[in-house]
């Protein structure tokens, strides 16, 4: 809207445009803790070194695997106790979003 001094309207000026972008977050790595788990121990997929230049809070999706088979229904940072059995191998795959 043009400037108005009560008697006349001034000229209209339009600024240049700017595009607001998102900087992707970074993560140094992921570790599974505790390392000395038993079948009665919940396991935690722990993100290390999260950084987001835009100041966004981290949002993760975790896929859990037991003996290389994906565990259905488990997407959080913690795998409840009892899902993995003795001598099974467990790992997590963490993605943003």
Coordinates of C-alpha atoms in Angstrom, one line a residue, residues 15-96:
X15 CA 11.5 -5.1 -2.5
X16 CA 13.6 -7.9 -4.0
X17 CA 12.5 -11.4 -3.0
X18 CA 14.3 -13.9 -0.7
X19 CA 14.0 -17.6 -0.5
X20 CA 13.9 -19.1 3.0
X21 CA 15.9 -22.4 2.9
X22 CA 16.3 -25.2 5.4
X23 CA 19.8 -26.5 6.2
X24 CA 19.8 -30.2 6.7
X25 CA 20.8 -31.5 10.1
X26 CA 24.0 -33.4 10.8
X27 CA 24.8 -36.2 13.1
X28 CA 28.3 -37.5 14.0
X29 CA 27.0 -41.1 14.6
X30 CA 24.9 -43.5 16.6
X31 CA 25.8 -45.9 19.4
X32 CA 23.8 -48.7 21.0
X33 CA 23.8 -48.7 24.8
X34 CA 24.3 -50.5 27.1
X35 CA 27.0 -52.7 25.5
X36 CA 26.6 -55.3 28.3
X37 CA 22.9 -55.9 27.8
X38 CA 20.9 -58.9 28.8
X39 CA 17.5 -60.1 27.6
X40 CA 16.1 -58.1 30.5
X41 CA 17.7 -54.8 29.4
X42 CA 16.1 -52.2 27.2
X43 CA 18.5 -51.0 24.5
X44 CA 18.8 -47.3 23.5
X45 CA 19.8 -46.1 20.0
X46 CA 21.8 -43.0 21.1
X47 CA 22.4 -40.2 18.5
X48 CA 25.8 -38.5 18.9
X49 CA 26.6 -34.9 17.9
X50 CA 23.3 -33.7 16.5
X51 CA 23.5 -30.2 15.0
X52 CA 21.0 -28.2 13.1
X53 CA 22.0 -24.7 11.9
X54 CA 18.4 -23.6 11.8
X55 CA 17.8 -24.5 15.4
X56 CA 15.2 -27.2 14.7
X57 CA 14.7 -29.8 17.4
X58 CA 15.8 -33.3 16.4
X59 CA 13.2 -35.7 15.2
X60 CA 14.3 -39.3 14.6
X61 CA 12.8 -42.5 13.2
X62 CA 14.6 -45.6 14.3
X63 CA 14.5 -49.0 12.6
X64 CA 15.6 -51.9 14.8
X65 CA 17.1 -55.1 13.6
X66 CA 17.6 -58.4 15.4
X67 CA 19.8 -60.9 13.6
X68 CA 19.5 -58.6 10.5
X69 CA 15.6 -58.9 10.5
X70 CA 13.7 -55.7 11.0
X71 CA 11.6 -55.5 14.1
X72 CA 8.1 -54.4 13.3
X73 CA 6.3 -51.9 15.5
X74 CA 9.4 -50.5 17.1
X75 CA 10.3 -47.0 15.9
X76 CA 11.5 -45.2 19.0
X77 CA 15.0 -44.7 20.4
X78 CA 14.4 -47.5 22.9
X79 CA 14.0 -51.2 22.1
X80 CA 12.1 -52.8 25.0
X81 CA 13.7 -55.6 27.0
X82 CA 12.8 -59.1 25.9
X83 CA 12.6 -58.6 22.1
X84 CA 16.1 -59.8 21.5
X85 CA 17.0 -63.2 22.8
X86 CA 20.3 -64.5 24.1
X87 CA 23.2 -64.5 21.5
X88 CA 21.2 -62.5 19.0
X89 CA 22.8 -59.5 17.3
X90 CA 20.9 -56.1 17.5
X91 CA 21.5 -52.9 15.7
X92 CA 19.6 -49.7 15.0
X93 CA 19.3 -47.5 11.9
X94 CA 18.4 -43.9 12.7
X95 CA 17.1 -41.4 10.1
X96 CA 15.9 -37.8 10.5

